[in-house]
JSON list of C-alpha atoms in Angstrom, two decimals:
[
{"chain": "I", "resi": 2, "resn": "LEU", "atom": "CA", "xyz": [132.82, 97.91, 98.61]},
{"chain": "I", "resi": 3, "resn": "ALA", "atom": "CA", "xyz": [131.01, 95.37, 98.12]},
{"chain": "I", "resi": 4, "resn": "LYS", "atom": "CA", "xyz": [128.80, 95.47, 94.62]},
{"chain": "I", "resi": 5, "resn": "THR", "atom": "CA", "xyz": [125.25, 94.07, 94.83]},
{"chain": "I", "resi": 6, "resn": "THR", "atom": "CA", "xyz": [122.60, 93.27, 91.97]},
{"chain": "I", "resi": 7, "resn": "GLN", "atom": "CA", "xyz": [119.02, 92.25, 92.25]},
{"chain": "I", "resi": 8, "resn": "PRO", "atom": "CA", "xyz": [116.15, 92.47, 90.02]},
{"chain": "I", "resi": 9, "resn": "ILE", "atom": "CA", "xyz": [114.95, 95.82, 88.95]},
{"chain": "I", "resi": 10, "resn": "SER", "atom": "CA", "xyz": [111.28, 94.87, 89.83]},
{"chain": "I", "resi": 11, "resn": "MET", "atom": "CA", "xyz": [108.63, 91.73, 91.22]},
{"chain": "I", "resi": 12, "resn": "ASP", "atom": "CA", "xyz": [104.87, 90.85, 91.70]},
{"chain": "I", "resi": 13, "resn": "SER", "atom": "CA", "xyz": [103.16, 89.60, 94.38]},
{"chain": "I", "resi": 14, "resn": "TYR", "atom": "CA", "xyz": [99.67, 88.84, 95.20]},
{"chain": "I", "resi": 15, "resn": "GLU", "atom": "CA", "xyz": [98.52, 89.51, 99.44]},
{"chain": "I", "resi": 16, "resn": "GLY", "atom": "CA", "xyz": [99.26, 86.71, 101.16]},
{"chain": "I", "resi": 17, "resn": "GLN", "atom": "CA", "xyz": [102.34, 85.47, 99.61]},
{"chain": "I", "resi": 18, "resn": "GLU", "atom": "CA", "xyz": [105.48, 85.36, 100.59]},
{"chain": "I", "resi": 19, "resn": "VAL", "atom": "CA", "xyz": [108.16, 87.20, 98.72]},
{"chain": "I", "resi": 20, "resn": "ASN", "atom": "CA", "xyz": [111.75, 86.31, 97.64]},
{"chain": "I", "resi": 21, "resn": "ILE", "atom": "CA", "xyz": [114.07, 88.85, 96.77]},
{"chain": "I", "resi": 22, "resn": "THR", "atom": "CA", "xyz": [117.71, 87.05, 96.18]},
{"chain": "I", "resi": 23, "resn": "CYS", "atom": "CA", "xyz": [120.28, 89.43, 95.70]},
{"chain": "I", "resi": 24, "resn": "SER", "atom": "CA", "xyz": [123.82, 88.93, 94.44]},
{"chain": "I", "resi": 25, "resn": "HIS", "atom": "CA", "xyz": [127.10, 90.54, 95.45]},
{"chain": "I", "resi": 26, "resn": "ASN", "atom": "CA", "xyz": [129.83, 88.41, 94.09]},
{"chain": "I", "resi": 27, "resn": "ASN", "atom": "CA", "xyz": [132.78, 90.38, 95.60]},
{"chain": "I", "resi": 28, "resn": "ILE", "atom": "CA", "xyz": [131.37, 90.83, 98.99]},
{"chain": "I", "resi": 29, "resn": "ALA", "atom": "CA", "xyz": [134.94, 91.32, 101.10]},
{"chain": "I", "resi": 30, "resn": "THR", "atom": "CA", "xyz": [135.70, 89.07, 104.61]},
{"chain": "I", "resi": 31, "resn": "ASN", "atom": "CA", "xyz": [134.42, 90.85, 106.84]},
{"chain": "I", "resi": 32, "resn": "ASP", "atom": "CA", "xyz": [130.94, 92.36, 105.27]},
{"chain": "I", "resi": 33, "resn": "TYR", "atom": "CA", "xyz": [127.44, 92.46, 106.92]},
{"chain": "I", "resi": 34, "resn": "ILE", "atom": "CA", "xyz": [124.66, 92.03, 104.30]},
{"chain": "I", "resi": 35, "resn": "THR", "atom": "CA", "xyz": [121.94, 94.32, 104.84]},
{"chain": "I", "resi": 36, "resn": "TRP", "atom": "CA", "xyz": [118.96, 95.12, 103.64]},
{"chain": "I", "resi": 37, "resn": "TYR", "atom": "CA", "xyz": [117.16, 98.46, 103.74]},
{"chain": "I", "resi": 38, "resn": "GLN", "atom": "CA", "xyz": [112.86, 98.83, 102.25]},
{"chain": "I", "resi": 39, "resn": "GLN", "atom": "CA", "xyz": [112.67, 102.65, 101.20]},
{"chain": "I", "resi": 40, "resn": "PHE", "atom": "CA", "xyz": [108.86, 104.76, 100.20]},
{"chain": "I", "resi": 41, "resn": "PRO", "atom": "CA", "xyz": [108.14, 107.51, 98.12]},
{"chain": "I", "resi": 42, "resn": "SER", "atom": "CA", "xyz": [110.01, 110.70, 99.27]},
{"chain": "I", "resi": 43, "resn": "GLN", "atom": "CA", "xyz": [111.06, 108.49, 102.60]},
{"chain": "I", "resi": 44, "resn": "GLY", "atom": "CA", "xyz": [114.60, 107.91, 103.76]},
{"chain": "I", "resi": 45, "resn": "PRO", "atom": "CA", "xyz": [116.05, 104.09, 103.81]},
{"chain": "I", "resi": 46, "resn": "ARG", "atom": "CA", "xyz": [114.02, 101.73, 106.81]},
{"chain": "I", "resi": 47, "resn": "PHE", "atom": "CA", "xyz": [116.81, 98.76, 108.13]},
{"chain": "I", "resi": 48, "resn": "ILE", "atom": "CA", "xyz": [114.58, 95.45, 108.40]},
{"chain": "I", "resi": 49, "resn": "ILE", "atom": "CA", "xyz": [117.71, 92.99, 108.39]},
{"chain": "I", "resi": 50, "resn": "GLN", "atom": "CA", "xyz": [120.96, 93.04, 108.81]},
{"chain": "I", "resi": 51, "resn": "GLY", "atom": "CA", "xyz": [123.50, 88.64, 108.87]},
{"chain": "I", "resi": 52, "resn": "TYR", "atom": "CA", "xyz": [126.46, 88.41, 107.91]},
{"chain": "I", "resi": 53, "resn": "LYS", "atom": "CA", "xyz": [125.49, 84.42, 107.47]},
{"chain": "I", "resi": 54, "resn": "THR", "atom": "CA", "xyz": [123.83, 81.32, 107.07]},
{"chain": "I", "resi": 55, "resn": "LYS", "atom": "CA", "xyz": [120.05, 82.18, 108.66]},
{"chain": "I", "resi": 56, "resn": "VAL", "atom": "CA", "xyz": [118.83, 85.96, 110.41]},
{"chain": "I", "resi": 57, "resn": "THR", "atom": "CA", "xyz": [114.64, 86.00, 111.47]},
{"chain": "I", "resi": 58, "resn": "ASN", "atom": "CA", "xyz": [112.50, 89.06, 113.62]},
{"chain": "I", "resi": 59, "resn": "GLU", "atom": "CA", "xyz": [109.80, 90.31, 112.94]},
{"chain": "I", "resi": 60, "resn": "VAL", "atom": "CA", "xyz": [108.85, 90.81, 109.68]},
{"chain": "I", "resi": 61, "resn": "ALA", "atom": "CA", "xyz": [111.60, 89.01, 107.81]},
{"chain": "I", "resi": 62, "resn": "SER", "atom": "CA", "xyz": [114.29, 86.52, 107.00]},
{"chain": "I", "resi": 63, "resn": "LEU", "atom": "CA", "xyz": [117.40, 86.48, 105.59]},
{"chain": "I", "resi": 64, "resn": "PHE", "atom": "CA", "xyz": [119.08, 83.44, 103.65]},
{"chain": "I", "resi": 65, "resn": "ILE", "atom": "CA", "xyz": [122.65, 83.25, 103.09]},
{"chain": "I", "resi": 66, "resn": "PRO", "atom": "CA", "xyz": [124.53, 80.92, 101.63]},
{"chain": "I", "resi": 67, "resn": "ALA", "atom": "CA", "xyz": [128.05, 79.65, 102.61]},
{"chain": "I", "resi": 68, "resn": "ASP", "atom": "CA", "xyz": [129.94, 81.37, 100.57]},
{"chain": "I", "resi": 69, "resn": "ARG", "atom": "CA", "xyz": [128.57, 84.62, 101.01]},
{"chain": "I", "resi": 70, "resn": "LYS", "atom": "CA", "xyz": [127.20, 85.54, 97.29]},
{"chain": "I", "resi": 71, "resn": "SER", "atom": "CA", "xyz": [124.42, 86.05, 97.56]},
{"chain": "I", "resi": 72, "resn": "SER", "atom": "CA", "xyz": [121.53, 86.50, 99.84]},
{"chain": "I", "resi": 73, "resn": "THR", "atom": "CA", "xyz": [117.91, 86.33, 99.78]},
{"chain": "I", "resi": 74, "resn": "LEU", "atom": "CA", "xyz": [115.50, 88.44, 101.67]},
{"chain": "I", "resi": 75, "resn": "SER", "atom": "CA", "xyz": [111.80, 86.50, 102.15]},
{"chain": "I", "resi": 76, "resn": "LEU", "atom": "CA", "xyz": [108.34, 88.70, 103.43]},
{"chain": "I", "resi": 77, "resn": "PRO", "atom": "CA", "xyz": [106.10, 86.49, 104.61]},
{"chain": "I", "resi": 78, "resn": "ARG", "atom": "CA", "xyz": [102.83, 87.16, 103.05]},
{"chain": "I", "resi": 79, "resn": "VAL", "atom": "CA", "xyz": [102.68, 90.94, 101.91]},
{"chain": "I", "resi": 80, "resn": "SER", "atom": "CA", "xyz": [100.19, 93.30, 102.09]},
{"chain": "I", "resi": 81, "resn": "LEU", "atom": "CA", "xyz": [99.81, 96.48, 100.39]},
{"chain": "I", "resi": 82, "resn": "SER", "atom": "CA", "xyz": [101.81, 98.63, 102.58]},
{"chain": "I", "resi": 83, "resn": "ASP", "atom": "CA", "xyz": [104.98, 96.49, 102.18]},
{"chain": "I", "resi": 84, "resn": "THR", "atom": "CA", "xyz": [105.11, 98.17, 98.14]},
{"chain": "I", "resi": 85, "resn": "ALA", "atom": "CA", "xyz": [108.08, 99.54, 98.41]},
{"chain": "I", "resi": 86, "resn": "VAL", "atom": "CA", "xyz": [111.60, 99.50, 97.02]},
{"chain": "I", "resi": 87, "resn": "TYR", "atom": "CA", "xyz": [114.16, 97.62, 98.80]},
{"chain": "I", "resi": 88, "resn": "TYR", "atom": "CA", "xyz": [117.52, 97.56, 99.22]},
{"chain": "I", "resi": 89, "resn": "CYS", "atom": "CA", "xyz": [120.14, 95.21, 99.44]},
{"chain": "I", "resi": 90, "resn": "LEU", "atom": "CA", "xyz": [123.95, 96.63, 100.05]},
{"chain": "I", "resi": 91, "resn": "GLY", "atom": "CA", "xyz": [127.30, 95.07, 102.30]},
{"chain": "I", "resi": 92, "resn": "GLY", "atom": "CA", "xyz": [129.32, 97.16, 103.85]},
{"chain": "I", "resi": 93, "resn": "ASN", "atom": "CA", "xyz": [131.37, 96.49, 108.08]},
{"chain": "I", "resi": 94, "resn": "SER", "atom": "CA", "xyz": [130.46, 98.97, 110.82]},
{"chain": "I", "resi": 95, "resn": "GLY", "atom": "CA", "xyz": [133.02, 100.71, 110.12]},
{"chain": "I", "resi": 96, "resn": "ASN", "atom": "CA", "xyz": [132.93, 104.28, 109.21]},
{"chain": "I", "resi": 97, "resn": "THR", "atom": "CA", "xyz": [133.01, 103.57, 105.32]},
{"chain": "I", "resi": 98, "resn": "PRO", "atom": "CA", "xyz": [129.49, 105.11, 103.45]},
{"chain": "I", "resi": 99, "resn": "LEU", "atom": "CA", "xyz": [126.97, 102.45, 102.49]},
{"chain": "I", "resi": 100, "resn": "VAL", "atom": "CA", "xyz": [126.99, 102.44, 98.10]},
{"chain": "I", "resi": 101, "resn": "PHE", "atom": "CA", "xyz": [123.37, 101.74, 97.35]},
{"chain": "I", "resi": 102, "resn": "GLY", "atom": "CA", "xyz": [122.66, 99.70, 94.01]},
{"chain": "I", "resi": 103, "resn": "LYS", "atom": "CA", "xyz": [119.40, 99.83, 92.07]},
{"chain": "I", "resi": 104, "resn": "GLY", "atom": "CA", "xyz": [117.69, 97.86, 94.37]},
{"chain": "I", "resi": 105, "resn": "THR", "atom": "CA", "xyz": [114.26, 96.52, 93.56]},
{"chain": "I", "resi": 106, "resn": "ARG", "atom": "CA", "xyz": [110.77, 97.82, 93.04]},
{"chain": "I", "resi": 107, "resn": "LEU", "atom": "CA", "xyz": [108.21, 95.46, 95.28]},
{"chain": "I", "resi": 108, "resn": "SER", "atom": "CA", "xyz": [104.01, 95.96, 93.93]},
{"chain": "I", "resi": 109, "resn": "VAL", "atom": "CA", "xyz": [102.43, 94.04, 95.91]},
{"chain": "I", "resi": 110, "resn": "ILE", "atom": "CA", "xyz": [98.36, 93.34, 94.86]},
{"chain": "I", "resi": 111, "resn": "ALA", "atom": "CA", "xyz": [95.49, 92.96, 96.31]},
{"chain": "Z", "resi": 16, "resn": "GLY", "atom": "CA", "xyz": [115.59, 102.41, 117.82]},
{"chain": "Z", "resi": 17, "resn": "ALA", "atom": "CA", "xyz": [118.07, 105.42, 116.83]},
{"chain": "Z", "resi": 18, "resn": "VAL", "atom": "CA", "xyz": [116.68, 108.22, 115.30]},
{"chain": "Z", "resi": 19, "resn": "VAL", "atom": "CA", "xyz": [117.87, 110.57, 112.87]},
{"chain": "Z", "resi": 20, "resn": "SER", "atom": "CA", "xyz": [116.13, 113.79, 112.05]},
{"chain": "Z", "resi": 21, "resn": "GLN", "atom": "CA", "xyz": [116.41, 116.69, 108.85]},
{"chain": "Z", "resi": 22, "resn": "HIS", "atom": "CA", "xyz": [115.37, 119.60, 108.14]},
{"chain": "Z", "resi": 23, "resn": "PRO", "atom": "CA", "xyz": [113.71, 121.48, 107.01]},
{"chain": "Z", "resi": 24, "resn": "SER", "atom": "CA", "xyz": [111.71, 118.44, 105.47]},
{"chain": "Z", "resi": 25, "resn": "ARG", "atom": "CA", "xyz": [110.68, 121.21, 102.12]},
{"chain": "Z", "resi": 26, "resn": "VAL", "atom": "CA", "xyz": [111.88, 123.92, 101.06]},
{"chain": "Z", "resi": 27, "resn": "ILE", "atom": "CA", "xyz": [111.53, 125.57, 97.58]},
{"chain": "Z", "resi": 28, "resn": "CYS", "atom": "CA", "xyz": [113.83, 128.27, 97.45]},
{"chain": "Z", "resi": 29, "resn": "LYS", "atom": "CA", "xyz": [114.89, 130.25, 94.33]},
{"chain": "Z", "resi": 30, "resn": "SER", "atom": "CA", "xyz": [117.04, 129.78, 91.44]},
{"chain": "Z", "resi": 31, "resn": "GLY", "atom": "CA", "xyz": [120.89, 131.11, 92.96]},
{"chain": "Z", "resi": 32, "resn": "THR", "atom": "CA", "xyz": [119.68, 131.90, 96.26]},
{"chain": "Z", "resi": 33, "resn": "SER", "atom": "CA", "xyz": [121.88, 129.58, 98.83]},
{"chain": "Z", "resi": 34, "resn": "VAL", "atom": "CA", "xyz": [120.35, 126.28, 101.35]},
{"chain": "Z", "resi": 35, "resn": "LYS", "atom": "CA", "xyz": [120.88, 124.71, 104.51]},
{"chain": "Z", "resi": 36, "resn": "ILE", "atom": "CA", "xyz": [120.48, 121.08, 105.71]},
{"chain": "Z", "resi": 37, "resn": "GLU", "atom": "CA", "xyz": [121.01, 119.69, 108.35]},
{"chain": "Z", "resi": 38, "resn": "CYS", "atom": "CA", "xyz": [120.97, 116.53, 109.79]},
{"chain": "Z", "resi": 39, "resn": "ARG", "atom": "CA", "xyz": [120.99, 115.30, 113.30]},
{"chain": "Z", "resi": 40, "resn": "SER", "atom": "CA", "xyz": [121.29, 111.82, 115.26]},
{"chain": "Z", "resi": 41, "resn": "LEU", "atom": "CA", "xyz": [118.66, 112.50, 118.37]},
{"chain": "Z", "resi": 42, "resn": "ASP", "atom": "CA", "xyz": [119.66, 109.88, 120.97]},
{"chain": "Z", "resi": 43, "resn": "PHE", "atom": "CA", "xyz": [123.45, 109.33, 119.40]},
{"chain": "Z", "resi": 44, "resn": "GLN", "atom": "CA", "xyz": [126.71, 110.79, 119.12]},
{"chain": "Z", "resi": 45, "resn": "ALA", "atom": "CA", "xyz": [127.94, 109.96, 114.91]},
{"chain": "Z", "resi": 46, "resn": "THR", "atom": "CA", "xyz": [131.22, 110.52, 114.40]},
{"chain": "Z", "resi": 47, "resn": "THR", "atom": "CA", "xyz": [130.72, 110.29, 110.79]},
{"chain": "Z", "resi": 48, "resn": "MET", "atom": "CA", "xyz": [127.54, 110.70, 108.33]},
{"chain": "Z", "resi": 49, "resn": "PHE", "atom": "CA", "xyz": [126.83, 110.47, 104.76]},
{"chain": "Z", "resi": 50, "resn": "TRP", "atom": "CA", "xyz": [124.97, 113.14, 102.61]},
{"chain": "Z", "resi": 51, "resn": "TYR", "atom": "CA", "xyz": [122.92, 111.32, 99.69]},
{"chain": "Z", "resi": 52, "resn": "ARG", "atom": "CA", "xyz": [120.87, 112.53, 96.81]},
{"chain": "Z", "resi": 53, "resn": "GLN", "atom": "CA", "xyz": [118.28, 110.86, 94.67]},
{"chain": "Z", "resi": 54, "resn": "PHE", "atom": "CA", "xyz": [116.25, 112.00, 91.99]},
{"chain": "Z", "resi": 55, "resn": "PRO", "atom": "CA", "xyz": [112.92, 110.39, 90.74]},
{"chain": "Z", "resi": 56, "resn": "LYS", "atom": "CA", "xyz": [113.17, 106.67, 90.43]},
{"chain": "Z", "resi": 57, "resn": "GLN", "atom": "CA", "xyz": [116.00, 106.30, 91.46]},
{"chain": "Z", "resi": 58, "resn": "SER", "atom": "CA", "xyz": [118.19, 104.81, 93.37]},
{"chain": "Z", "resi": 59, "resn": "LEU", "atom": "CA", "xyz": [120.42, 106.82, 96.44]},
{"chain": "Z", "resi": 60, "resn": "MET", "atom": "CA", "xyz": [123.56, 108.42, 95.48]},
{"chain": "Z", "resi": 61, "resn": "LEU", "atom": "CA", "xyz": [126.30, 108.91, 97.92]},
{"chain": "Z", "resi": 62, "resn": "MET", "atom": "CA", "xyz": [127.67, 112.44, 98.11]},
{"chain": "Z", "resi": 63, "resn": "ALA", "atom": "CA", "xyz": [130.09, 112.62, 100.78]},
{"chain": "Z", "resi": 64, "resn": "THR", "atom": "CA", "xyz": [130.89, 111.61, 103.78]},
{"chain": "Z", "resi": 65, "resn": "SER", "atom": "CA", "xyz": [130.62, 113.61, 106.90]},
{"chain": "Z", "resi": 66, "resn": "ASN", "atom": "CA", "xyz": [133.16, 113.86, 109.73]},
{"chain": "Z", "resi": 67, "resn": "GLU", "atom": "CA", "xyz": [133.20, 115.27, 113.05]},
{"chain": "Z", "resi": 68, "resn": "GLY", "atom": "CA", "xyz": [136.24, 117.53, 113.45]},
{"chain": "Z", "resi": 69, "resn": "SER", "atom": "CA", "xyz": [137.07, 117.30, 110.00]},
{"chain": "Z", "resi": 70, "resn": "LYS", "atom": "CA", "xyz": [136.77, 118.40, 106.28]},
{"chain": "Z", "resi": 71, "resn": "ALA", "atom": "CA", "xyz": [134.07, 116.05, 104.88]},
{"chain": "Z", "resi": 72, "resn": "THR", "atom": "CA", "xyz": [134.99, 113.45, 101.56]},
{"chain": "Z", "resi": 73, "resn": "TYR", "atom": "CA", "xyz": [133.72, 114.20, 98.42]},
{"chain": "Z", "resi": 74, "resn": "GLU", "atom": "CA", "xyz": [132.47, 111.61, 95.92]},
{"chain": "Z", "resi": 75, "resn": "GLN", "atom": "CA", "xyz": [134.06, 111.88, 91.89]},
{"chain": "Z", "resi": 76, "resn": "GLY", "atom": "CA", "xyz": [131.52, 114.05, 90.58]},
{"chain": "Z", "resi": 77, "resn": "VAL", "atom": "CA", "xyz": [130.32, 115.87, 93.08]},
{"chain": "Z", "resi": 78, "resn": "GLU", "atom": "CA", "xyz": [131.64, 119.46, 94.25]},
{"chain": "Z", "resi": 79, "resn": "LYS", "atom": "CA", "xyz": [132.96, 120.49, 97.04]},
{"chain": "Z", "resi": 80, "resn": "ASP", "atom": "CA", "xyz": [132.56, 124.02, 96.89]},
{"chain": "Z", "resi": 81, "resn": "LYS", "atom": "CA", "xyz": [129.09, 123.66, 95.81]},
{"chain": "Z", "resi": 82, "resn": "PHE", "atom": "CA", "xyz": [127.75, 121.33, 98.56]},
{"chain": "Z", "resi": 83, "resn": "LEU", "atom": "CA", "xyz": [129.08, 122.61, 101.77]},
{"chain": "Z", "resi": 84, "resn": "ILE", "atom": "CA", "xyz": [129.33, 120.80, 104.68]},
{"chain": "Z", "resi": 85, "resn": "ASN", "atom": "CA", "xyz": [129.93, 121.83, 108.03]},
{"chain": "Z", "resi": 86, "resn": "HIS", "atom": "CA", "xyz": [130.11, 118.63, 111.07]},
{"chain": "Z", "resi": 87, "resn": "ALA", "atom": "CA", "xyz": [130.51, 120.82, 113.98]},
{"chain": "Z", "resi": 88, "resn": "SER", "atom": "CA", "xyz": [129.49, 118.20, 116.65]},
{"chain": "Z", "resi": 89, "resn": "LEU", "atom": "CA", "xyz": [128.52, 114.88, 117.35]},
{"chain": "Z", "resi": 90, "resn": "THR", "atom": "CA", "xyz": [124.76, 115.14, 116.72]},
{"chain": "Z", "resi": 91, "resn": "LEU", "atom": "CA", "xyz": [125.05, 117.62, 113.73]},
{"chain": "Z", "resi": 92, "resn": "SER", "atom": "CA", "xyz": [125.62, 117.44, 110.19]},
{"chain": "Z", "resi": 93, "resn": "THR", "atom": "CA", "xyz": [124.43, 120.15, 107.97]},
{"chain": "Z", "resi": 94, "resn": "LEU", "atom": "CA", "xyz": [124.85, 120.48, 103.75]},
{"chain": "Z", "resi": 95, "resn": "THR", "atom": "CA", "xyz": [124.14, 123.60, 102.06]},
{"chain": "Z", "resi": 96, "resn": "VAL", "atom": "CA", "xyz": [123.89, 123.96, 98.34]},
{"chain": "Z", "resi": 97, "resn": "THR", "atom": "CA", "xyz": [124.81, 126.99, 97.06]},
{"chain": "Z", "resi": 98, "resn": "SER", "atom": "CA", "xyz": [124.15, 129.33, 94.48]},
{"chain": "Z", "resi": 99, "resn": "ALA", "atom": "CA", "xyz": [121.27, 126.78, 94.47]},
{"chain": "Z", "resi": 100, "resn": "HIS", "atom": "CA", "xyz": [119.50, 125.88, 90.11]},
{"chain": "Z", "resi": 101, "resn": "PRO", "atom": "CA", "xyz": [116.83, 123.95, 89.05]},
{"chain": "Z", "resi": 102, "resn": "GLU", "atom": "CA", "xyz": [119.30, 121.01, 88.36]},
{"chain": "Z", "resi": 103, "resn": "ASP", "atom": "CA", "xyz": [119.76, 121.03, 92.33]},
{"chain": "Z", "resi": 104, "resn": "SER", "atom": "CA", "xyz": [116.11, 119.99, 92.78]},
{"chain": "Z", "resi": 105, "resn": "SER", "atom": "CA", "xyz": [116.31, 116.33, 94.51]},
{"chain": "Z", "resi": 106, "resn": "PHE", "atom": "CA", "xyz": [116.09, 114.45, 97.54]},
{"chain": "Z", "resi": 107, "resn": "TYR", "atom": "CA", "xyz": [118.47, 115.10, 100.90]},
{"chain": "Z", "resi": 108, "resn": "ILE", "atom": "CA", "xyz": [119.30, 112.09, 102.50]},
{"chain": "Z", "resi": 109, "resn": "CYS", "atom": "CA", "xyz": [121.25, 111.78, 105.87]},
{"chain": "Z", "resi": 110, "resn": "SER", "atom": "CA", "xyz": [122.71, 108.35, 107.53]},
{"chain": "Z", "resi": 111, "resn": "ALA", "atom": "CA", "xyz": [124.78, 108.20, 110.70]},
{"chain": "Z", "resi": 112, "resn": "SER", "atom": "CA", "xyz": [126.05, 105.40, 112.20]},
{"chain": "Z", "resi": 113, "resn": "GLY", "atom": "CA", "xyz": [124.62, 104.38, 115.35]},
{"chain": "Z", "resi": 114, "resn": "ARG", "atom": "CA", "xyz": [126.79, 103.14, 118.30]},
{"chain": "Z", "resi": 115, "resn": "GLU", "atom": "CA", "xyz": [126.02, 99.18, 117.46]},
{"chain": "Z", "resi": 116, "resn": "GLY", "atom": "CA", "xyz": [127.57, 100.34, 114.32]},
{"chain": "Z", "resi": 117, "resn": "PHE", "atom": "CA", "xyz": [123.89, 100.30, 112.51]},
{"chain": "Z", "resi": 118, "resn": "ARG", "atom": "CA", "xyz": [123.66, 103.08, 109.44]},
{"chain": "Z", "resi": 119, "resn": "TYR", "atom": "CA", "xyz": [119.97, 104.64, 110.33]},
{"chain": "Z", "resi": 120, "resn": "PHE", "atom": "CA", "xyz": [118.77, 107.10, 108.01]},
{"chain": "Z", "resi": 121, "resn": "GLY", "atom": "CA", "xyz": [117.25, 110.54, 108.28]},
{"chain": "Z", "resi": 122, "resn": "PRO", "atom": "CA", "xyz": [113.26, 111.16, 106.18]},
{"chain": "Z", "resi": 123, "resn": "GLY", "atom": "CA", "xyz": [114.94, 112.94, 103.69]},
{"chain": "Z", "resi": 124, "resn": "THR", "atom": "CA", "xyz": [114.60, 116.85, 102.41]},
{"chain": "Z", "resi": 125, "resn": "ARG", "atom": "CA", "xyz": [113.18, 118.03, 99.98]},
{"chain": "Z", "resi": 126, "resn": "LEU", "atom": "CA", "xyz": [114.16, 120.25, 97.18]},
{"chain": "Z", "resi": 127, "resn": "THR", "atom": "CA", "xyz": [113.07, 122.26, 94.98]},
{"chain": "Z", "resi": 128, "resn": "VAL", "atom": "CA", "xyz": [115.36, 125.23, 93.27]},
{"chain": "Z", "resi": 129, "resn": "THR", "atom": "CA", "xyz": [112.58, 127.65, 90.73]}
]
């Protein structure tokens, strides 16, 4: 199972772009990289998933370099409601469990 | 999109009693579900993997006789905390894999043991 390392916390002002980088040096060849968002007292919510290069959806972009040893979640123009903990995980689509790291606590300030 | 529900959302019980938490996949079948526990300000900690029709696989340090897991159907897994104690107070979250392989998480169950 891929071990991930992320910054413990980040602060940002509203309207700014936020980039959270995750290190996953031992990611397996068939692992995807998935990012989740968690608000207090709620279950994690899927944000985005990718294998390599760049993936974009309506809420975020995910950049994965060719060596796949890291990934960067990009949140454009954050708002106060984006204050949450963000987790990156490596895993495949099989029935192996996802193991959570410590995550990054993002605080968005007005 | 796929939805996973949990019931109850919060429960308070007395020390020594047992509590059952249900996890349901509402619009898909899940042969495998996962149970996590989360203490305040900490990350999710995997407790066990629940497989439909077979015994659960527990992570190291998780007592299988205390945390009973039953996965009797493709849409329901239950976690029973037996003889609960205050240190079992936590936020319990289940997860299930949908057909496309994405992992969906339930909203969580807040257990408070008094």
